[in-house]
Tab-separated table of C-alpha atoms in Angstrom:
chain	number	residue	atom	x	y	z
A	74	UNK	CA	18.716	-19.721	-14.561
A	75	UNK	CA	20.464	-17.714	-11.956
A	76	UNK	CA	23.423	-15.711	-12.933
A	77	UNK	CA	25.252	-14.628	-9.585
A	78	UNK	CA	25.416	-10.648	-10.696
A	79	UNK	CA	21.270	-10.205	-9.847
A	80	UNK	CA	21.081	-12.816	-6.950
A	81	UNK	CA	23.280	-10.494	-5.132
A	82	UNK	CA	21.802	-7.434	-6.656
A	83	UNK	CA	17.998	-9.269	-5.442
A	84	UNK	CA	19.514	-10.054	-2.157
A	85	UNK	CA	20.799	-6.399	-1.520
A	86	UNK	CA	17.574	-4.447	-2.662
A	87	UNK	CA	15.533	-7.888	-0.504
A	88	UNK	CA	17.629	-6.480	2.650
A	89	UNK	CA	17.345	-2.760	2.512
A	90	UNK	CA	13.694	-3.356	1.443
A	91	UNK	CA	13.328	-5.789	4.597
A	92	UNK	CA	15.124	-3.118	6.623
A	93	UNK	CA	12.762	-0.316	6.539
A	94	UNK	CA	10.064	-2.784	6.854
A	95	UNK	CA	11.244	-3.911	10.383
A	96	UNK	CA	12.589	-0.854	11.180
A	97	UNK	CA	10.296	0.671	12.989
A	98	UNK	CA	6.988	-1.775	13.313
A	99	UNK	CA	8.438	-2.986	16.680
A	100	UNK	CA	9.085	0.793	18.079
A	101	UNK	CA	5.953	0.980	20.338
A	102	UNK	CA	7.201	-2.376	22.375
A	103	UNK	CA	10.375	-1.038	22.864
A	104	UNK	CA	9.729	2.848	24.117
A	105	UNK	CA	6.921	5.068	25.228
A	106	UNK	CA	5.817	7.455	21.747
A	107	UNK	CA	5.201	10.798	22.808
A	108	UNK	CA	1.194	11.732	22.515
A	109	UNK	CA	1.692	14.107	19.968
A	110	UNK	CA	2.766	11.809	18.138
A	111	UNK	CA	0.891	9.006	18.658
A	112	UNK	CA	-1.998	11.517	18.074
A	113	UNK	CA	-0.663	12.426	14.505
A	114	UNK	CA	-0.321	9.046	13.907
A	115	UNK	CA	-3.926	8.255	13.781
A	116	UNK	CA	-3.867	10.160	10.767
A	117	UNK	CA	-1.306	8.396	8.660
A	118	UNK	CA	-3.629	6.149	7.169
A	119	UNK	CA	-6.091	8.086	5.742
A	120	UNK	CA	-3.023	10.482	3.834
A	121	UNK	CA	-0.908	7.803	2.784
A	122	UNK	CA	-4.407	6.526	1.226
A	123	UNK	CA	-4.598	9.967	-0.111
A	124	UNK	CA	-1.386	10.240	-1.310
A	125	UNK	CA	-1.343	6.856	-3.126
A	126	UNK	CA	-4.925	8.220	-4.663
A	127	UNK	CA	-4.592	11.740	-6.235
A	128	UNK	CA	-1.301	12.046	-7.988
A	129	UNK	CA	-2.254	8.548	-9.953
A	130	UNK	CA	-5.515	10.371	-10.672
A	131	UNK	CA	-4.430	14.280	-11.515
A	132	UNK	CA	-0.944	13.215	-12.762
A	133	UNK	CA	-1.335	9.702	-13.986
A	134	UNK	CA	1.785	10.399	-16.693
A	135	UNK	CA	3.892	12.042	-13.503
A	136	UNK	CA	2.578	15.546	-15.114
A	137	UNK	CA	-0.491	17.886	-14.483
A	138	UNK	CA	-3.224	18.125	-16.973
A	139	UNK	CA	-6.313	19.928	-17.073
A	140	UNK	CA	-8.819	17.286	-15.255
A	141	UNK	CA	-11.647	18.304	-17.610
A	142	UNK	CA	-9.925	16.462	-20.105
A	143	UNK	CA	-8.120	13.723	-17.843
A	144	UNK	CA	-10.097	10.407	-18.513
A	145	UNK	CA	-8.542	9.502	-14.654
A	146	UNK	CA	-10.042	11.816	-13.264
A	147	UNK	CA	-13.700	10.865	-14.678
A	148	UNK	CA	-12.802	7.246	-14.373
A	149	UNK	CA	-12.445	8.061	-10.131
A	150	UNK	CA	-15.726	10.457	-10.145
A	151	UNK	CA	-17.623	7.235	-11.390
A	152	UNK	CA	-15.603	4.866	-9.364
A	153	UNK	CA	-16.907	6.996	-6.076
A	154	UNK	CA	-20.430	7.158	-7.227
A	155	UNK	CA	-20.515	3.361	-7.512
A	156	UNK	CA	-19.012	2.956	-4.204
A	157	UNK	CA	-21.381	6.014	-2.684
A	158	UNK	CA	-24.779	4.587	-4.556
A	159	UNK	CA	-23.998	0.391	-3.939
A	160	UNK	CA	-21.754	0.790	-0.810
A	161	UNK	CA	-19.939	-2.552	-3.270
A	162	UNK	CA	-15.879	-2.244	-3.099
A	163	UNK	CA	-15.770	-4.780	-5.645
A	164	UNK	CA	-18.462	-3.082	-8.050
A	165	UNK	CA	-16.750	0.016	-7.853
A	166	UNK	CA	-13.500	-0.850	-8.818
A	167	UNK	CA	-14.168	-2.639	-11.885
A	168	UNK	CA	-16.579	0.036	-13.048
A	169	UNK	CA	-13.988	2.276	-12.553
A	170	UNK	CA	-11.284	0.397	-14.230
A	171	UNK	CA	-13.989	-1.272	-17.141
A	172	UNK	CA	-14.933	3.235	-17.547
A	173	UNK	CA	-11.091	4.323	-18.022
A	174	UNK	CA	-10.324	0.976	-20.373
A	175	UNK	CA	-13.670	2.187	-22.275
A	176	UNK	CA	-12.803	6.151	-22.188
A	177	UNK	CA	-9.596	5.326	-23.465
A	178	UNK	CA	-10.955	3.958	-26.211
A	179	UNK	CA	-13.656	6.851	-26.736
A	180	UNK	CA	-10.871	9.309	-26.465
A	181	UNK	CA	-8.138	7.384	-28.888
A	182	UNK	CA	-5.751	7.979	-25.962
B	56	UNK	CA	-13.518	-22.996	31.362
B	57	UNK	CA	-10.391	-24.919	31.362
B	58	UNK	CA	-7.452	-23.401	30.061
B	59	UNK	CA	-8.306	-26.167	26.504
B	60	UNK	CA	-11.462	-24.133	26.040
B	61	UNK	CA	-9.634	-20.947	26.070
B	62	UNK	CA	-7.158	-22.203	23.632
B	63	UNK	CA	-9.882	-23.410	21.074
B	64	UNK	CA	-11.882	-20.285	21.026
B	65	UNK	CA	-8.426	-18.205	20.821
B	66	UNK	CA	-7.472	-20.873	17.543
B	67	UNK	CA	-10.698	-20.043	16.151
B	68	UNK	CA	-10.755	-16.558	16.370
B	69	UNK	CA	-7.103	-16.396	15.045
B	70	UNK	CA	-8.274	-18.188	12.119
B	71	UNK	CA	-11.466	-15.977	12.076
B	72	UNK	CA	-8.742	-13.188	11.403
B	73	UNK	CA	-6.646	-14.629	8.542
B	74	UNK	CA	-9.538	-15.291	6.505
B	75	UNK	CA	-11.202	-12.072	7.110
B	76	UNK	CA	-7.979	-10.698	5.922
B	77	UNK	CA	-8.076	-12.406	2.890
B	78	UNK	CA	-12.240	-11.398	2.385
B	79	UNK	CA	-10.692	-7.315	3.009
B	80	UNK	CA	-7.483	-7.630	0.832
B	81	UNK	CA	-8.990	-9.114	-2.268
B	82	UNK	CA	-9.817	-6.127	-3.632
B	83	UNK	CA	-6.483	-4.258	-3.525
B	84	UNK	CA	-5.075	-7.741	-4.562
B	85	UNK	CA	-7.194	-7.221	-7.465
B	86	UNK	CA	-6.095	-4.005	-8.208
B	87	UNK	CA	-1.935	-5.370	-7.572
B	88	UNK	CA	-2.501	-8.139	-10.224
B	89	UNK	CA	-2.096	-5.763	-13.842
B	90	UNK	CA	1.305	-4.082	-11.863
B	91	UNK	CA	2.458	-8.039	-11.394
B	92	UNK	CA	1.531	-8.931	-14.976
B	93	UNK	CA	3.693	-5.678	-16.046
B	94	UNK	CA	6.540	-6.101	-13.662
B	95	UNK	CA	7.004	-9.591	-15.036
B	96	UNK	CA	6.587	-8.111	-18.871
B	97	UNK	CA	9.098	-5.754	-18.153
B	98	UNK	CA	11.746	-7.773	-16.020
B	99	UNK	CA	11.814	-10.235	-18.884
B	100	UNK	CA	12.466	-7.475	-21.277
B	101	UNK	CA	14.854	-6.060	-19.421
B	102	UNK	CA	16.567	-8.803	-19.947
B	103	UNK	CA	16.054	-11.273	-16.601
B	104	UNK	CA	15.552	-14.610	-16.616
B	105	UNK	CA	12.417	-16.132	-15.268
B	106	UNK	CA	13.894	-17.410	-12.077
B	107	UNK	CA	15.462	-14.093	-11.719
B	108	UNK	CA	12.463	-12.033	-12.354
B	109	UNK	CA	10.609	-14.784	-9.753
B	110	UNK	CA	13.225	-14.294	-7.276
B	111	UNK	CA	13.132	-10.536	-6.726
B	112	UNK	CA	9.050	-10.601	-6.366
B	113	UNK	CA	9.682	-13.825	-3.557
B	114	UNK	CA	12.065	-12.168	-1.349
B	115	UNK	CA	12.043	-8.203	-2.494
B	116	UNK	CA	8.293	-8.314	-2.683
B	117	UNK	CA	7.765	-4.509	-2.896
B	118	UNK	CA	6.025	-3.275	-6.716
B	119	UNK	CA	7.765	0.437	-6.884
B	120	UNK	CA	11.140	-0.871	-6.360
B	121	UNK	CA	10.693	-4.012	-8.421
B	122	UNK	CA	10.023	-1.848	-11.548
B	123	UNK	CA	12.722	0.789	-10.758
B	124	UNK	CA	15.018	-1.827	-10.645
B	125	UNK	CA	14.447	-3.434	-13.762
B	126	UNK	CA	14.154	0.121	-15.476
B	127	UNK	CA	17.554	0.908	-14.313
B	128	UNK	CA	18.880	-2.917	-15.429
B	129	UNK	CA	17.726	-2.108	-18.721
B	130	UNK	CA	19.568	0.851	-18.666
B	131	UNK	CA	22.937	-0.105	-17.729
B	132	UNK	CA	22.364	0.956	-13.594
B	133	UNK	CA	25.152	-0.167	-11.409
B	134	UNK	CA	24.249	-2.076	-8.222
B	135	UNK	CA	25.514	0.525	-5.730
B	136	UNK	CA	22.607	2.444	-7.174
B	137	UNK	CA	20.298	0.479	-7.517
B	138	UNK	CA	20.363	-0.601	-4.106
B	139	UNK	CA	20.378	2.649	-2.702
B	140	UNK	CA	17.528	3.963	-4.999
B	141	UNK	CA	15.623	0.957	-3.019
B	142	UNK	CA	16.371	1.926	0.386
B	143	UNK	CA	15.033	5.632	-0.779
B	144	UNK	CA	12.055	4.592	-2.517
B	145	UNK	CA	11.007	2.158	0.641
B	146	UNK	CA	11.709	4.729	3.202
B	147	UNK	CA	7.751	5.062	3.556
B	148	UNK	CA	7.829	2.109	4.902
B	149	UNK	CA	9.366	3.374	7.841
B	150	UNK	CA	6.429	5.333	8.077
B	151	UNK	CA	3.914	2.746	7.919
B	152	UNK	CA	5.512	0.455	10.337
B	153	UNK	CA	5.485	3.469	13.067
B	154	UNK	CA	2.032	4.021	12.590
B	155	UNK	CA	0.969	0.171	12.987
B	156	UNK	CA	3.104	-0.488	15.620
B	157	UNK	CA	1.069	0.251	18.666
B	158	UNK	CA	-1.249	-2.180	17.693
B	159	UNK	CA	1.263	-5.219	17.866
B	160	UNK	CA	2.933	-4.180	21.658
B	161	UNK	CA	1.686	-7.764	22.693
B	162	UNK	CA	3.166	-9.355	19.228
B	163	UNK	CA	6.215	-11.431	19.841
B	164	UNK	CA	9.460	-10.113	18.591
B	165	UNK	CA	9.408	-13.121	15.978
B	166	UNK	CA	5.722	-12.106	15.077
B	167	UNK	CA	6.515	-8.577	14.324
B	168	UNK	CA	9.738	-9.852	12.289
B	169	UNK	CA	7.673	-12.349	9.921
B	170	UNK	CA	4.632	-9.067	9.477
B	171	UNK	CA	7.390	-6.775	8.587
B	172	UNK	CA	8.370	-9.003	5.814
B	173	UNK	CA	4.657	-8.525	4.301
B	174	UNK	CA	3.911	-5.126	4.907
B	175	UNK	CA	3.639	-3.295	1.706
B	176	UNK	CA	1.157	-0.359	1.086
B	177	UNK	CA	-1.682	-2.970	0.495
B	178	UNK	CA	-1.480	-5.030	3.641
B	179	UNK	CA	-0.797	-2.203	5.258
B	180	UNK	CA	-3.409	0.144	5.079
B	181	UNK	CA	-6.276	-2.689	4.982
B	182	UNK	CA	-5.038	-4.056	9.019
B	183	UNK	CA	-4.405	-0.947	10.000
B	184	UNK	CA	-7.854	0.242	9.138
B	185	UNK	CA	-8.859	-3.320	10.521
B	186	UNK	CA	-7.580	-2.615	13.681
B	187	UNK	CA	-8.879	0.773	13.899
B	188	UNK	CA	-12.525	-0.513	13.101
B	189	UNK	CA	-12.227	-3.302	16.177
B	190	UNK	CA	-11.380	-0.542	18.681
B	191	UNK	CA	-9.380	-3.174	20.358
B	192	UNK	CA	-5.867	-1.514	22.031
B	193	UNK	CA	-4.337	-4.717	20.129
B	194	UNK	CA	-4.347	-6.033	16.849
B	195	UNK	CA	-4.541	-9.909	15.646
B	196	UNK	CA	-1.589	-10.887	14.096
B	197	UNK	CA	-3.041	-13.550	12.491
B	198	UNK	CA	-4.977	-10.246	10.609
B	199	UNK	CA	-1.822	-8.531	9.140
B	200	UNK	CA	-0.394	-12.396	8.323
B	201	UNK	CA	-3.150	-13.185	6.417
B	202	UNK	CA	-3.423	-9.547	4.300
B	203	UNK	CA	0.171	-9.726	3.490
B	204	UNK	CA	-0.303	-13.089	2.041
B	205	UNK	CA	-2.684	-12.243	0.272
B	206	UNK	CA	-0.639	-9.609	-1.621
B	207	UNK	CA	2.693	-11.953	-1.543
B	208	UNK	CA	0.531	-15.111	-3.300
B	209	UNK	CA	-1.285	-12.726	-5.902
B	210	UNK	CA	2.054	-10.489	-6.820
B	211	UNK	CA	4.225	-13.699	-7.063
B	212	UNK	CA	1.355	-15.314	-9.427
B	213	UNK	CA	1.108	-12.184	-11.127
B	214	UNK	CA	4.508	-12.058	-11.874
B	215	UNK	CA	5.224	-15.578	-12.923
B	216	UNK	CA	2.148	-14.771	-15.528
B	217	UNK	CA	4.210	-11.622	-16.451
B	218	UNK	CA	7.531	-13.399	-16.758
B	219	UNK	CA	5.978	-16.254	-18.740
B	220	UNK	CA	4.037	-14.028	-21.263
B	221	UNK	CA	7.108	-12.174	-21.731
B	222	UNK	CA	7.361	-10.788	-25.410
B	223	UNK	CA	4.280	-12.500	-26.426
B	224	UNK	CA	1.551	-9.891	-24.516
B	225	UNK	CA	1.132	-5.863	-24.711
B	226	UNK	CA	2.213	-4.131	-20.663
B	227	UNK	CA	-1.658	-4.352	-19.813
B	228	UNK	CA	-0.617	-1.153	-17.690
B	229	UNK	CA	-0.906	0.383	-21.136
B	230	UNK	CA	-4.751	-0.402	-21.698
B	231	UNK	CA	-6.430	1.205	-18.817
B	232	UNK	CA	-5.745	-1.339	-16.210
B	233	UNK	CA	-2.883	1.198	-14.623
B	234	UNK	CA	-6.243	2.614	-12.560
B	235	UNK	CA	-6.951	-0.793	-10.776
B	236	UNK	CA	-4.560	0.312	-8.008
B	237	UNK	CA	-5.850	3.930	-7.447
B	238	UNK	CA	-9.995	3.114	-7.711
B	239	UNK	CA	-8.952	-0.093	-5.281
B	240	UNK	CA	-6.934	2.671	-2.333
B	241	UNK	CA	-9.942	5.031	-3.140
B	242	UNK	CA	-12.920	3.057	-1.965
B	243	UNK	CA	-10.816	2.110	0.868
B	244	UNK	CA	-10.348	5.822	1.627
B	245	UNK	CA	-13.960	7.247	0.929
B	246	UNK	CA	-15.609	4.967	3.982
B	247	UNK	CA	-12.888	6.478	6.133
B	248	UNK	CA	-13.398	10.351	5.791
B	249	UNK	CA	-16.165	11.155	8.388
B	250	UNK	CA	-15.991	14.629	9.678
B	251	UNK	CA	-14.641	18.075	8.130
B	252	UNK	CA	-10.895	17.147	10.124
B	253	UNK	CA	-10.433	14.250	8.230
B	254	UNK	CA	-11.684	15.507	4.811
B	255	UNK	CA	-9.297	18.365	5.436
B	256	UNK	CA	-6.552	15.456	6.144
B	257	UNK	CA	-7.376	14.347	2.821
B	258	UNK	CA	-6.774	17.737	1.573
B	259	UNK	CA	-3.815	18.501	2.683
B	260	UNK	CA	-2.758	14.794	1.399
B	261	UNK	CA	-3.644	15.360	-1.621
B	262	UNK	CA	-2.471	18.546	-2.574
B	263	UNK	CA	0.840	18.000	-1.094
B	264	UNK	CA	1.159	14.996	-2.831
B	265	UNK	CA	0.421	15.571	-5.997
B	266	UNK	CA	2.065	19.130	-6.161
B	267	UNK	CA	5.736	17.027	-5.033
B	268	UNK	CA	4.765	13.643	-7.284
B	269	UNK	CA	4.952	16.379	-10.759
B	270	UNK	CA	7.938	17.988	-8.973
B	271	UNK	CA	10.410	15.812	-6.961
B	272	UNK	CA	11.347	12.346	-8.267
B	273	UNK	CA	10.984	8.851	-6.678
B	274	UNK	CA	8.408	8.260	-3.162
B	275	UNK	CA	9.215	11.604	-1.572
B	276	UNK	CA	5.712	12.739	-2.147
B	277	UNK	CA	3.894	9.911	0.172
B	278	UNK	CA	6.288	11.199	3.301
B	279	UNK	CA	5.717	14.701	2.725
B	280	UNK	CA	2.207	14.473	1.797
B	281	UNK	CA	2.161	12.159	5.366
B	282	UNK	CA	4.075	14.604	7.495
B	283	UNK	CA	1.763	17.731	6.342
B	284	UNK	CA	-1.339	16.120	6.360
B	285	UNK	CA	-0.719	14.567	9.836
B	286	UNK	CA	0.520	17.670	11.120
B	287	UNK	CA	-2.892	19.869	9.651
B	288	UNK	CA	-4.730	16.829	11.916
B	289	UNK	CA	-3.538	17.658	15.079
B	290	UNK	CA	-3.578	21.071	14.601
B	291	UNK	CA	-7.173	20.863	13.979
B	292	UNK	CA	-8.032	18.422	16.852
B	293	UNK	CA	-5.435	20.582	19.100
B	294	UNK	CA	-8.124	23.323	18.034
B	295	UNK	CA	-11.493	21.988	18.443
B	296	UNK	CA	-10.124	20.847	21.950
B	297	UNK	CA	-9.084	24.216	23.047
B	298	UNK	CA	-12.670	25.470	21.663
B	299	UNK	CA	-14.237	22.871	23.643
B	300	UNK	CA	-13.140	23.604	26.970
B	301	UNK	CA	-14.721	26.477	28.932
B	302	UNK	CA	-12.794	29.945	29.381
C-alpha cells in the first residue's frame, strides 16, 4: 500500500538525493578544472575511505572511548592483519566482522 | 579490421567491465547487506508499509538518508525537513561526483545521467579506484554501471528481507554486524596507502573525521575530513616537488 503523504515525501528526498548525485559528475566535460585542483582531487578517494573508516571504528556509538577497551577497534587491528598476512578481501572482512560478533559476546557488550 | 571487428572486441571488453565490477563490489555489497536488513527493520517499525519502505530504497537508494528519514518519521518529522536534512546529508556526493568526473569526459551526457543515479559511497570508491589502477585517461562506463548495480540489487534485496522480517527479527546492526561496512572500506583503503604522503592523507582523514563525527551532527565530517586531507596532499606533493628541483 501506498499512502500519497510518503510517495511525495520518497519522491522529494529521491530528487534532492539524485541532485547532488548529478550535480557535479559531468563538471570535467563541461569546463577546464584548475590543476590544483585536479591535483587535490587525486586524493579524495583515499580520505573519504578514511573518513568512512575511523569514526565507525574510534566512535562506533558517535562518542570517543578509550580504544584499549573498544572491541572496534581490535575487531579492525585483526581485520588488517588478515588482509596484510592473506592479501584475501573477502577473508578479512568476515574475520573481522565473525571477531567483533565474538568479542561482543566475550565482553557482554 | 573492419569496423564489425572493432565493435565486437569493444562489446566484449564492455562486458569484461560490468562483470569485473560486480567480482570488485561484492565485498562492500557484503558489508551493505546487515544496513539493508536494518533499514527495512526499522522503516517497518517506523511505521511504513512494505511498498513504501521498497519504494524509498528503489528510487532514493542512498543508506544514511534512508535511516534518517525513517528516524525522523517515527518521530513526528515534517517533510520540509526531512527533505532538506537529505539534501545536507548527500552533499558528499557532490564531492564524489567531482572527483570521478574526469574519468567519464568521453561518457555521453545520458551515460553520466544513468551513473549518477548509482553512485553511492560503495560504487563510488571501488570505480574510482578501478580507474585509477587502469591508468587509462578514461574510465569504462560499463565499470561504474555494473558496481552501482551491484549495490542497487543487494540494498533493494536487503531491504525487502528487512521489510518482510519486520517485528519478527532483532536490528542485526545490534549483534556485531554494524562493522561489515567499516572492515569492507578498510581493506579497500589499506592496498591504497603506498608512500609516507598518502599515509599522512590518511592521517589527516582520520583525525579530522573522527574529531567532527563526536562533535558536529549529520555527514559534515566526510567533507571536512575530504577538504583537509586533500589539502595536507598537495601541500606535501607541492613540497617534495620544490625539494626536487635544483637551486
Amino acid at each position: 500500500m501506498l499512502r500519497p503523504y510518503y510517495v511525495v515525501l520518497i519522491l522529494l528526498m529521491a530528487a534532492v538525493t539524485y541532485a547532488s548525485r548529478v550535480g557535479l559528475i559531468g563538471v570535467a566535460k563541461q569546463v577546464q578544472i584548475h590543476p590544483l585542483l585536479r591535483r587535490s582531487l587525486e586524493y579524495v578517494p583515499v580520505s573519504i575511505l578514511a573518513a568512512l573508516v575511523f569514526p565507525a571504528v574510534f566512535a562506533p556509538s558517535g562518542h570517543m572511548q578509550s580504544p584499549v577497551t573498544n572491541i572496534y577497534v581490535w575487531a579492525a587491528v585483526i581485520t588488517a592483519a588478515v588482509l596484510l598476512g592473506t592479501r584475501r578481501q573477502w577473508l578479512a572482512i568476515v574475520l573481522g566482522v565473525a571477531s567483533l560478533v565474538l568479542l561482543r559476546r566475550l565482553v557482554g557488550a | 579490421m573492419t569496423g564489425e571487428d572493432s565493435n565486437t572486441a569493444t562489446t566484449a571488453d564492455n562486458r569484461h567491465q560490468f562483470w569485473l565490477a560486480l567480482v570488485k563490489t561484492w565485498p562492500l555489497a557484503l558489508g551493505a547487506i546487515p544496513f539493508g536488513l536494518a533499514y527495512g527493520i526499522i522503516a517497518i517499525q517506523a511505521g511504513l508499509t512494505v511498498a513504501e519502505t521498497m519504494l524509498m530504497s528503489l528510487v532514493v537508494f542512498a543508506g544514511a538518508s534512508q535511516f534518517m528519514a525513517v528516524v525522523m518519521i517515527q518521530s513526528g518529522a515534517g517533510i520540509p525537513l526531512i527533505v532538506a536534512s537529505t539534501f545536507l546529508i548527500n552533499l558528499r556526493h557532490l564531492v564524489m561526483g567531482l572527483s570521478i568526473s574526469p574519468y567519464l569526459t568521453e561518457s555521453t551526457s545520458w551515460w553520466q545521467r544513468v551513473l549518477a543515479f548509482g553512485m553511492t559511497d560503495e560504487s563510488y570508491v571501488t570505480s574510482v579506484t578501478h580507474y585509477r589502477e587502469q591508468e587509462e585517461e578514461q574510465g569504462n562506463p560499463y565499470f561504474m554501471l555494473g558496481s552501482g548495480g551491484t549495490i542497487y540489487v543487494v540494498w533493494a534485496i536487503a531491504s525487502l528481507v528487512g521489510a518482510l522480517a519486520g517485528h519478527a527479527i532483532t536490528d542485526p546492526l545490534k549483534w556485531g554486524l554494524d562493522f561489515a561496512m567499516p572492515a569492507a572500506f578498510l581493506t579497500m583503503l589499506l592496498p591504497q596507502i603506498v608512500s609516507r604522503r598518502i599515509a599522512a592523507v590518511v592521517v589527516v582523514s582520520a583525525v579530522v573525521a573522527t574529531a567532527s563525527y563526536v562533535l558536529i551532527p549529520g555527514k559534515w565530517y566526510i567533507i571536512l575530513a575530504v577538504v583537509a586531507a586533500t589539502s595536507t596532499g598537495v601541500v606535501l606533493e607541492t613540497l617534495a616537488e620544490k625539494r626536487a628541483q635544483p637551486c
